[in-house]
Amino acid sequence: MQVQVKPEIQRLETAIAASQNYLLSLQHEQGYWWAALESNVSITAEAVLVHKIWGSDGPRPLHKVEPYLRQQQRSHGGWELYYGDGGELSVSVEAYMALKLLGVPADDPAMVQARRFILHRGGISQTRIFTKLHLALIGCYEWQGLPSLPAWVMLLPDFSPVNIYEMSSWARGSTVPLLVVMDRKPIFPLAHPINLDELYAEGRANAKFELPRNHDWTDIFLACDSLFKIAEMTQLVPFREEGIRAAERWVIERQEATGDWGGIIPAMLNSLLCLKALDYKLSDPVVERGLRAVDHFALESTDQYWMQPCISPVWDTALVIRALAESGLNREHPALVKAGQWLLEKQILDYGDWSIKNKRGEPGGWAFEFENRFYPDVDDTAVVVMALAEIVLPDGSAKKTAMERAVRWIQGMQCRPGGWAAFDVDNDQEWLNAIPYGDLKAMIDPNTADVTARVLEMIGRTEITTGSASVERAIAYLLQEQEPEGCWFGRWGVNYIYGTSGVLAALSVLEPARFTVPISRGAQWLVRCQNSDGGWGETCQSYNDPSLKGQGESTASQTAWALIGLLAAGEATGTYATEALDRGIQYLLDHQAEEGTWNEDYFTGTGFPGHFYLKYHLYQQHFPLTALARYQAWQQQQTP
């Protein structure tokens, strides 16, 4: 006798199978998953600028950048920092600059519209430091309006309270090459020079090229900057050339064999600008490798060409493995085995910049990208360990060794407050964000709730411990970080939905009976945030306006995060928010396309809170699958 399956259960099973099949179809031959990582258009605009400066644009399809920028321009005339933000000034100025570099005349209707938007927002004088820096390179802004960065900071020892290793890894990789650029203050000649005088709201002749005052204690940095500038003008900068040479050596030493620097486009473009300022030639192998590496970050279609800020194959692969394994794919499935073996090969066994402040640690982490031996990160490493734990590999001892080595490395990366940061230990000198150069407020890498939660979830799921004292310190840190509403901040995903989901997933696998109250408060907050359509969403603006915590149009990825958090909370407390869970799952089922995919326009990844956001194109695929799988497992437990 055939048992009839309920339509709801059958629909869930169908959705899971369709999602699995879609993800399996995306796997690359070598075993990894990797999808586009989207940001705002400034990354592409800056790449155009660097190619024009080097004269390396000839063999590259930069003509396709123009239709890309035109397509990204919004009806108000500007370009966005993230989808739906209403346009952002600095991004718009850089896009306008790129279009001019590509030969688009100022009287083109798109340029007229963009100019109107830019001038209404205050023009070039109101842009961020990095926009002004890029304009200064081609004579469209005055160097005197930029902060001075004395190259002698390269010579400060790593035990000094001020040294380059007190900056976050991304700030360090981008700043060291700029020490050379900002010392030399070049104005690079272009084959076809441009000016942007029309973007000064007050007129270029009336512009004041000076650093803005905050009228608080941070203005002391302006006084320091004045002294630095006097020293530069009078040729009295101490150890100037020694600092320049040290920066040059640092840049050369940190180039990967593939040509990358730090795995991020800003560090790569800045390093190429550094080499140009030092009169390297286009034919130099270091430059050739660097330019080819930039090419690898580009995406090209029939009529468009644009740059990714970074690439995420290790991160994508680990998260897809977890989703597929949890959703019922055989844990010895060839696709999972191939992916797991690829991950094992990517473990980093070299000492990187992390070892400057963690002198007793041994290598064993994973990075975000294909190659990035200087900058493995804790978040990726924890997720890779959990992914490997989900699958069966032919050489189980090699897997076990890799996982144990990774956990030991993570243990050594724990910060003083008890949590974990992404790339470094105790990289938390908040004052660095107050220097004029640090206007993106991303100069440091302190421990955060979401990364800490990932480590604790790894410990709970793999039973490879970092030690009870270490775990207790981390738990205490997480409990302290809970917001009054019951949620947790999300540093690397948008935002409190991301952070809360991660913490609930962690606490639920670590003696959950001890944490019933904070878990319940987090779950109740998620329930309160659910939208009327059954989904969840949160705007990037919640980083600037805390009153927007958990508020925004529903997305597949953020709905999945909320469901993952609620299911974890239910497992921990024994009390499930059944109605919220059912409605959330219904939202995912209703919004899944026939081929098993979900689509979302909003950016749900975070680069620098308030200043730089990301859209991971696989987030909307594997996170919903994970949520559906965990819901299905819960439903099966309820069935007699």
XYZ file of C-alpha atoms in Angstrom:
640
model
C 0.000 0.000 0.000
C 1.441 3.363 -1.052
C 1.617 6.031 1.652
C 0.324 9.365 0.460
C 2.725 12.260 1.143
C 1.230 15.507 2.374
C 1.463 18.254 -0.259
C 3.345 20.543 2.166
C 5.993 17.914 2.856
C 6.217 17.008 -0.795
C 6.659 20.649 -1.750
C 9.446 21.008 0.824
C 11.196 17.920 -0.511
C 10.836 19.170 -4.078
C 12.270 22.564 -3.144
C 15.258 20.975 -1.406
C 15.969 18.659 -4.340
C 15.725 21.514 -6.836
C 18.095 23.649 -4.777
C 20.557 20.777 -4.436
C 20.525 20.121 -8.160
C 21.075 23.776 -8.943
C 24.042 24.075 -6.591
C 25.555 20.847 -7.888
C 25.307 22.226 -11.413
C 27.461 25.201 -10.373
C 30.406 23.211 -9.064
C 33.641 23.875 -10.906
C 35.623 20.990 -12.326
C 38.348 21.358 -9.683
C 35.768 20.870 -6.947
C 35.054 24.346 -5.637
C 32.054 26.676 -5.776
C 32.553 30.320 -6.626
C 30.036 32.993 -7.571
C 30.191 36.715 -8.216
C 30.884 39.095 -5.352
C 29.264 42.423 -6.133
C 29.945 45.846 -4.626
C 29.404 49.419 -5.737
C 30.838 50.756 -8.996
C 33.768 52.613 -7.412
C 35.910 49.466 -7.553
C 35.462 49.313 -11.326
C 36.014 53.055 -11.711
C 39.296 52.864 -9.795
C 40.458 49.947 -11.950
C 39.790 52.050 -15.065
C 41.862 54.853 -13.548
C 44.809 52.556 -12.770
C 44.779 51.095 -16.279
C 44.701 54.590 -17.791
C 47.624 55.648 -15.576
C 49.686 52.606 -16.533
C 48.619 52.718 -20.166
C 47.561 49.088 -19.799
C 44.032 49.590 -21.082
C 44.748 48.600 -24.689
C 44.430 44.806 -24.401
C 41.538 44.998 -21.931
C 37.867 45.483 -22.856
C 37.465 48.703 -20.880
C 35.025 49.970 -23.498
C 32.532 47.575 -21.911
C 32.795 49.464 -18.608
C 30.803 52.329 -20.114
C 27.593 50.300 -20.654
C 28.078 48.757 -17.209
C 28.250 52.186 -15.565
C 25.319 53.458 -17.585
C 23.262 50.437 -16.551
C 24.146 50.993 -12.885
C 23.199 54.684 -12.904
C 19.885 55.303 -11.171
C 17.029 57.571 -12.216
C 18.151 60.301 -9.779
C 21.447 60.543 -11.691
C 23.756 59.054 -9.103
C 25.236 55.663 -8.328
C 24.565 53.658 -5.189
C 26.651 52.401 -2.300
C 24.161 49.543 -1.988
C 20.918 48.678 -3.741
C 18.137 51.160 -3.032
C 20.158 53.671 -0.979
C 19.162 56.718 -3.040
C 22.659 57.331 -4.398
C 26.002 58.143 -2.772
C 28.230 61.128 -3.528
C 31.728 59.603 -3.579
C 30.649 56.586 -5.611
C 28.945 58.895 -8.091
C 31.996 61.138 -8.481
C 34.201 58.119 -9.201
C 31.725 56.737 -11.732
C 31.591 60.131 -13.455
C 35.408 60.242 -13.492
C 35.573 56.786 -15.081
C 33.084 57.701 -17.787
C 35.138 60.775 -18.625
C 38.297 58.660 -18.750
C 36.454 56.384 -21.170
C 35.727 59.323 -23.467
C 32.134 60.157 -22.551
C 31.679 63.951 -23.011
C 30.377 66.183 -20.242
C 27.296 67.112 -22.279
C 26.144 63.485 -22.581
C 22.659 63.277 -20.994
C 23.819 60.695 -18.455
C 26.703 62.969 -17.424
C 24.434 65.997 -17.158
C 22.105 64.059 -14.906
C 25.002 62.736 -12.823
C 26.522 66.183 -12.476
C 23.239 67.571 -11.207
C 23.113 64.828 -8.551
C 26.752 65.334 -7.528
C 26.507 69.120 -7.212
C 23.296 68.829 -5.219
C 25.199 66.621 -2.737
C 28.055 69.124 -2.363
C 30.444 68.143 -5.143
C 34.013 66.891 -4.960
C 34.858 68.852 -1.826
C 32.418 66.726 0.194
C 33.710 63.347 -0.967
C 35.689 60.819 1.087
C 39.472 60.837 1.335
C 39.978 57.936 -1.053
C 37.919 59.578 -3.792
C 39.980 62.745 -3.448
C 43.164 60.679 -3.544
C 42.219 59.078 -6.859
C 41.334 62.467 -8.310
C 44.648 63.945 -7.131
C 46.535 61.280 -9.098
C 45.332 62.890 -12.341
C 45.330 66.522 -11.234
C 41.613 66.792 -10.500
C 42.178 67.534 -6.808
C 45.041 69.191 -4.929
C 47.373 67.032 -2.844
C 47.424 69.630 -0.060
C 43.820 68.671 0.739
C 44.837 65.099 1.568
C 46.375 63.875 4.826
C 50.100 63.222 4.927
C 51.279 59.704 5.713
C 54.954 59.756 6.721
C 56.756 56.727 5.327
C 58.915 56.433 8.455
C 56.017 54.607 10.152
C 57.327 51.559 8.275
C 60.396 51.649 10.495
C 58.532 51.541 13.802
C 59.012 48.164 15.515
C 56.030 45.866 15.920
C 56.175 46.294 19.718
C 55.673 50.051 19.337
C 52.197 51.339 20.284
C 52.029 52.803 16.781
C 53.033 50.555 13.890
C 51.526 49.189 10.700
C 50.416 45.970 12.418
C 47.992 47.921 14.600
C 45.996 48.539 11.417
C 43.526 45.959 10.151
C 44.891 43.622 7.506
C 42.868 45.310 4.758
C 43.906 48.794 5.893
C 47.547 47.672 6.127
C 47.557 46.102 2.672
C 46.024 49.244 1.179
C 47.989 51.805 3.212
C 51.588 50.599 2.973
C 51.716 51.154 -0.803
C 50.018 54.511 -0.336
C 52.870 55.631 1.934
C 54.926 55.816 -1.234
C 52.201 57.407 -3.338
C 51.348 60.053 -0.756
C 55.003 60.888 -0.250
C 55.674 61.289 -3.967
C 52.331 63.056 -4.612
C 52.419 62.234 -8.326
C 50.201 63.675 -11.003
C 50.351 60.999 -13.654
C 50.123 62.094 -17.289
C 47.324 60.515 -19.296
C 47.157 59.882 -23.012
C 43.887 61.826 -22.965
C 43.836 64.146 -19.907
C 40.567 65.127 -18.269
C 39.482 67.657 -15.688
C 36.513 67.578 -13.359
C 36.248 71.268 -12.537
C 32.524 71.110 -13.254
C 32.048 68.906 -10.166
C 33.109 71.575 -7.662
C 29.889 73.023 -6.295
C 31.711 76.172 -5.212
C 33.848 76.324 -8.372
C 37.372 74.939 -8.485
C 38.882 78.400 -8.035
C 36.967 78.825 -4.773
C 37.628 75.344 -3.401
C 39.486 74.994 -0.114
C 41.825 72.038 -0.251
C 42.049 71.256 3.418
C 41.086 68.547 5.859
C 37.716 69.040 7.569
C 37.603 69.889 11.275
C 35.446 67.935 13.705
C 35.712 70.513 16.502
C 36.563 67.874 19.075
C 39.678 66.098 20.388
C 40.308 64.483 17.015
C 41.392 67.856 15.610
C 44.753 67.156 17.238
C 45.445 64.987 14.213
C 45.037 68.035 11.989
C 47.799 69.766 13.947
C 50.007 66.721 13.453
C 49.176 66.726 9.758
C 50.249 70.377 9.491
C 53.607 69.477 11.038
C 54.032 66.582 8.619
C 53.318 68.868 5.682
C 55.840 71.453 6.888
C 58.441 68.714 7.220
C 57.706 67.570 3.668
C 57.990 71.075 2.224
C 61.265 71.775 4.040
C 62.731 68.371 3.215
C 63.049 67.587 6.931
C 61.116 64.320 7.044
C 63.256 61.913 9.097
C 64.242 58.598 7.505
C 62.142 59.464 4.468
C 63.927 57.354 1.881
C 64.500 54.506 4.330
C 60.742 54.411 4.938
C 60.019 54.464 1.217
C 62.369 51.555 0.580
C 60.901 49.602 3.480
C 57.408 50.116 2.043
C 58.605 49.029 -1.392
C 60.152 45.853 0.038
C 56.980 45.119 2.008
C 54.837 45.429 -1.122
C 57.127 43.221 -3.202
C 57.413 40.571 -0.486
C 53.638 40.311 -0.106
C 52.807 39.758 -3.729
C 51.498 36.250 -4.274
C 52.910 34.127 -7.088
C 49.563 34.749 -8.806
C 50.164 38.507 -8.637
C 47.595 39.266 -5.935
C 48.152 41.504 -2.949
C 46.012 40.701 0.089
C 43.237 39.199 -1.992
C 41.421 42.531 -2.271
C 41.258 44.982 -5.164
C 42.083 48.138 -3.132
C 45.395 46.625 -1.970
C 46.106 45.407 -5.510
C 45.370 48.724 -7.219
C 47.245 50.702 -4.570
C 50.264 48.432 -4.902
C 50.287 49.043 -8.655
C 50.088 52.798 -8.013
C 53.007 52.469 -5.595
C 55.111 50.739 -8.236
C 54.171 53.397 -10.799
C 55.227 56.137 -8.381
C 58.563 54.338 -7.995
C 59.054 54.341 -11.788
C 58.645 50.627 -12.347
C 58.066 49.751 -15.984
C 54.989 48.157 -17.491
C 57.178 45.240 -18.577
C 58.451 44.542 -15.057
C 57.394 41.012 -13.988
C 55.969 42.308 -10.705
C 53.769 44.785 -12.573
C 52.757 42.249 -15.216
C 51.717 39.748 -12.544
C 49.830 42.448 -10.647
C 47.866 43.564 -13.693
C 46.999 39.961 -14.585
C 45.783 39.434 -11.039
C 43.450 42.419 -11.395
C 42.139 40.831 -14.594
C 41.192 37.719 -12.613
C 38.836 39.828 -10.502
C 36.988 41.081 -13.581
C 33.694 39.738 -14.870
C 32.812 40.119 -18.526
C 29.580 39.605 -20.411
C 28.692 40.233 -24.036
C 28.524 43.981 -23.508
C 29.720 44.732 -19.941
C 32.938 44.537 -17.928
C 33.213 45.163 -14.201
C 35.386 44.392 -11.195
C 34.767 42.402 -8.046
C 36.317 43.809 -4.849
C 37.374 40.325 -3.813
C 36.703 36.697 -4.723
C 35.263 34.146 -2.339
C 35.829 30.524 -3.477
C 36.838 29.090 -0.084
C 33.937 30.782 1.699
C 31.450 29.805 -1.011
C 32.669 26.220 -1.125
C 32.520 25.629 2.616
C 29.025 27.072 2.944
C 27.702 25.111 -0.035
C 29.178 21.888 1.373
C 27.354 22.476 4.646
C 24.064 23.188 2.883
C 24.266 20.131 0.634
C 25.359 17.778 3.408
C 22.717 18.983 5.850
C 20.006 18.731 3.199
C 20.500 15.011 2.798
C 23.107 14.627 0.081
C 25.169 11.525 0.769
C 28.181 12.617 2.793
C 30.403 10.536 0.518
C 28.870 12.051 -2.613
C 31.605 12.601 -5.237
C 30.845 16.328 -5.399
C 31.341 16.722 -1.645
C 34.472 14.575 -1.627
C 35.970 16.588 -4.460
C 35.132 19.853 -2.715
C 36.525 18.632 0.596
C 39.798 17.568 -0.976
C 40.052 20.937 -2.716
C 39.632 22.656 0.650
C 42.341 20.507 2.231
C 44.744 21.623 -0.481
C 43.941 25.264 0.293
C 44.920 25.146 3.963
C 47.632 27.739 4.579
C 50.746 26.386 6.290
C 52.816 29.581 5.970
C 53.290 32.261 8.600
C 51.450 35.438 7.636
C 50.947 38.896 9.097
C 48.873 37.380 11.913
C 52.088 35.975 13.404
C 53.409 39.457 14.202
C 51.035 39.724 17.166
C 50.500 36.003 17.680
C 54.098 34.884 18.060
C 53.362 31.465 19.543
C 50.752 30.375 17.029
C 51.363 27.866 14.272
C 49.748 28.158 10.837
C 46.650 26.214 9.895
C 43.962 28.606 8.693
C 42.121 29.151 5.445
C 41.731 32.366 3.498
C 38.720 33.710 1.641
C 40.277 33.574 -1.812
C 42.128 31.143 -4.061
C 45.526 32.421 -2.913
C 46.189 34.639 0.082
C 48.893 33.076 2.237
C 49.538 36.194 4.312
C 45.911 36.637 5.402
C 44.000 33.538 6.477
C 40.952 34.480 8.527
C 39.188 33.024 11.529
C 35.684 33.127 10.044
C 36.596 31.170 6.923
C 38.643 28.707 8.931
C 35.804 27.949 11.356
C 33.331 27.391 8.515
C 35.772 25.165 6.629
C 36.292 23.038 9.737
C 32.507 22.624 10.108
C 32.180 21.770 6.407
C 34.875 19.115 6.623
C 33.185 17.663 9.691
C 30.014 17.135 7.624
C 31.585 14.927 4.950
C 33.517 11.694 4.620
C 36.843 11.840 2.774
C 38.969 8.910 1.603
C 41.855 9.975 3.848
C 40.161 10.535 7.169
C 43.416 11.033 9.029
C 44.477 13.885 6.728
C 41.114 15.557 7.311
C 41.413 15.151 11.066
C 44.953 16.535 11.099
C 43.908 19.570 9.051
C 40.933 20.272 11.312
C 42.957 19.960 14.511
C 45.686 22.195 13.117
C 43.057 24.783 12.194
C 41.500 24.745 15.660
C 44.900 25.242 17.284
C 45.495 28.237 15.031
C 42.098 29.683 15.916
C 42.788 29.199 19.628
C 45.893 31.353 19.340
C 43.890 34.112 17.650
C 41.549 34.770 20.598
C 41.505 38.422 21.649
C 41.798 39.880 25.129
C 38.061 40.603 25.534
C 37.345 36.925 24.862
C 36.106 37.009 21.296
C 37.683 36.551 17.902
C 38.334 39.030 15.113
C 38.628 38.201 11.435
C 42.355 38.448 10.693
C 44.369 39.586 13.692
C 44.708 39.444 17.456
C 43.878 42.500 19.586
C 43.743 44.792 16.591
C 41.556 47.249 18.458
C 43.143 50.706 18.780
C 39.956 52.651 18.193
C 41.779 55.990 17.908
C 43.085 54.944 14.482
C 39.578 55.400 13.083
C 39.773 59.054 14.111
C 42.779 59.988 11.974
C 41.852 62.025 8.864
C 42.973 59.209 6.568
C 40.594 56.757 8.289
C 37.298 58.298 7.282
C 35.862 54.894 6.317
C 36.165 53.933 10.019
C 37.749 50.616 9.043
C 41.288 50.981 10.317
C 41.014 48.211 12.915
C 39.786 44.617 13.223
C 38.424 44.097 16.753
C 36.709 40.935 17.953
C 33.054 40.737 16.981
C 30.007 38.734 18.012
C 29.471 37.081 14.619
C 33.031 35.769 14.210
C 33.106 34.672 17.850
C 29.807 32.842 17.390
C 31.180 31.027 14.356
C 34.121 29.739 16.383
C 31.884 28.590 19.219
C 29.519 26.868 16.795
C 32.529 25.098 15.299
C 33.584 23.900 18.742
C 30.070 22.711 19.559
C 29.578 20.888 16.271
C 33.000 19.257 15.936
C 33.918 18.616 19.579
C 37.450 19.800 18.804
C 37.865 22.139 21.737
C 40.112 25.136 22.221
C 39.989 24.524 25.977
C 37.248 25.172 28.507
C 38.747 28.443 29.743
C 38.895 29.773 26.191
C 35.279 28.782 25.553
C 34.041 30.342 28.780
C 35.759 33.629 27.965
C 34.154 33.640 24.536
C 30.701 32.870 25.904
C 31.035 35.646 28.466
C 31.994 38.022 25.662
C 28.952 37.027 23.583
C 26.518 37.407 26.470
C 27.954 40.841 27.177
C 27.457 41.848 23.542
C 23.718 41.120 23.475
C 21.776 44.291 22.721
C 18.966 45.498 25.020
C 16.391 44.319 22.451
C 17.836 40.799 22.552
C 19.741 40.849 19.250
C 23.435 40.812 18.363
C 25.385 43.071 15.991
C 26.515 41.605 12.659
C 29.908 42.901 11.520
C 30.221 40.866 8.321
C 26.565 40.451 7.318
C 23.582 42.800 7.342
C 23.166 43.155 10.231
C 21.432 42.273 13.503
C 19.567 39.421 11.809
C 22.924 38.025 10.714
C 24.570 38.491 14.106
C 21.610 37.107 16.054
C 21.306 34.036 13.850
C 24.985 33.247 14.299
C 24.954 33.609 18.066
C 21.807 31.499 18.486
C 23.364 28.789 16.308
C 26.422 28.835 18.567
C 24.750 28.911 21.966
C 22.347 26.150 20.953
C 25.201 23.640 20.622
C 27.063 24.664 23.794
C 25.232 23.462 26.921
C 22.087 25.325 25.838
C 20.345 24.834 29.174
C 22.742 27.400 30.619
C 21.689 30.070 28.136
C 17.909 29.733 27.966
C 17.251 33.378 28.793
C 19.590 35.051 26.256
C 18.584 32.505 23.606
C 14.884 33.148 24.198
C 15.400 36.909 24.060
C 17.232 36.586 20.744
C 14.483 34.370 19.303
C 11.737 36.725 20.482
C 13.505 39.613 18.786
C 13.613 37.678 15.515
C 9.907 36.878 15.764
C 9.116 40.556 16.334
C 11.080 41.475 13.191
C 9.235 39.128 10.858
C 7.575 40.920 7.957
C 3.923 40.547 7.026
C 4.895 38.472 3.976
C 6.501 35.884 6.261
C 10.079 36.784 5.385
C 12.758 38.824 7.062
C 14.886 41.678 5.792
C 17.175 44.357 7.143
C 18.478 47.447 5.412
C 22.175 48.344 5.341
C 21.058 51.663 6.813
C 20.667 49.926 10.183
C 24.419 50.417 10.636
C 23.846 54.179 10.596
C 20.452 54.213 12.277
C 20.007 51.613 15.057
C 16.248 52.267 15.094
C 16.171 50.250 11.844
C 17.465 47.054 13.460
C 15.824 44.090 11.753
C 13.780 46.274 9.412
C 13.729 46.080 5.644
C 12.145 44.326 2.695
C 12.306 40.561 2.875
C 15.172 38.736 1.203
C 15.870 35.033 0.795
C 19.229 35.141 2.570
C 18.059 37.151 5.576
C 14.905 35.043 5.875
C 17.125 31.968 5.929
C 19.330 33.482 8.651
C 16.294 34.215 10.819
C 14.937 30.694 10.331
C 18.319 29.162 11.166
C 18.407 31.234 14.361
C 14.849 30.358 15.365
C 15.367 26.658 14.733
C 18.539 26.725 16.823
C 16.723 28.552 19.611
C 13.900 26.025 19.523
C 16.329 23.131 19.713
C 18.068 24.752 22.672
C 14.995 25.719 24.686
C 12.466 23.131 23.562
C 10.070 25.917 22.608
C 9.672 26.592 18.896
C 8.162 29.713 17.328
C 6.051 27.426 15.161
C 3.948 30.042 13.416
C 6.941 32.232 12.580
C 8.868 29.233 11.292
C 6.016 27.998 9.119
C 5.451 31.435 7.630
C 9.164 31.902 6.983
C 9.450 28.557 5.232
C 6.352 29.385 3.201
C 8.047 32.623 2.117
C 11.063 30.674 0.833
C 8.896 28.118 -0.938
C 6.762 30.795 -2.553
C 9.786 32.747 -3.797
C 11.812 29.854 -5.162
C 12.063 29.783 -8.952
C 11.351 26.627 -10.913
C 15.048 25.854 -11.393
C 15.554 25.837 -7.620
C 16.959 29.328 -7.206
C 16.113 32.458 -5.258
C 16.732 36.017 -6.358
C 17.320 39.165 -4.340
C 18.507 42.639 -5.304
C 19.569 43.832 -1.867
C 23.114 43.693 -0.531
C 23.268 41.486 2.565
C 27.055 41.250 3.000
C 29.125 43.845 4.821
C 32.600 45.092 4.008
C 32.896 48.209 6.176
C 29.751 49.054 8.187
C 28.305 52.312 6.958
C 30.735 52.599 4.059
C 31.059 49.465 1.921
C 28.627 46.620 1.260
C 28.634 43.382 -0.691
C 26.266 41.085 -2.473
C 27.370 37.463 -2.399
C 25.525 35.890 -5.287
C 25.438 32.477 -3.605
C 24.022 33.703 -0.285
C 20.520 33.643 -1.757
C 21.017 30.000 -2.791
C 22.801 28.006 -0.079
C 21.452 29.751 3.040
C 17.807 29.051 2.058
C 18.741 25.420 1.413
C 20.289 25.175 4.876
C 17.158 26.679 6.425
C 14.823 24.331 4.524
C 16.958 21.331 5.499
C 16.963 22.184 9.190
C 13.229 22.841 9.131
C 12.672 19.492 7.439
C 14.769 17.739 10.089
C 12.710 19.404 12.822
C 9.442 18.409 11.154
C 10.619 14.819 10.876
C 11.360 14.801 14.603
C 7.761 15.828 15.271
C 6.337 12.985 13.191
C 5.379 9.947 15.316
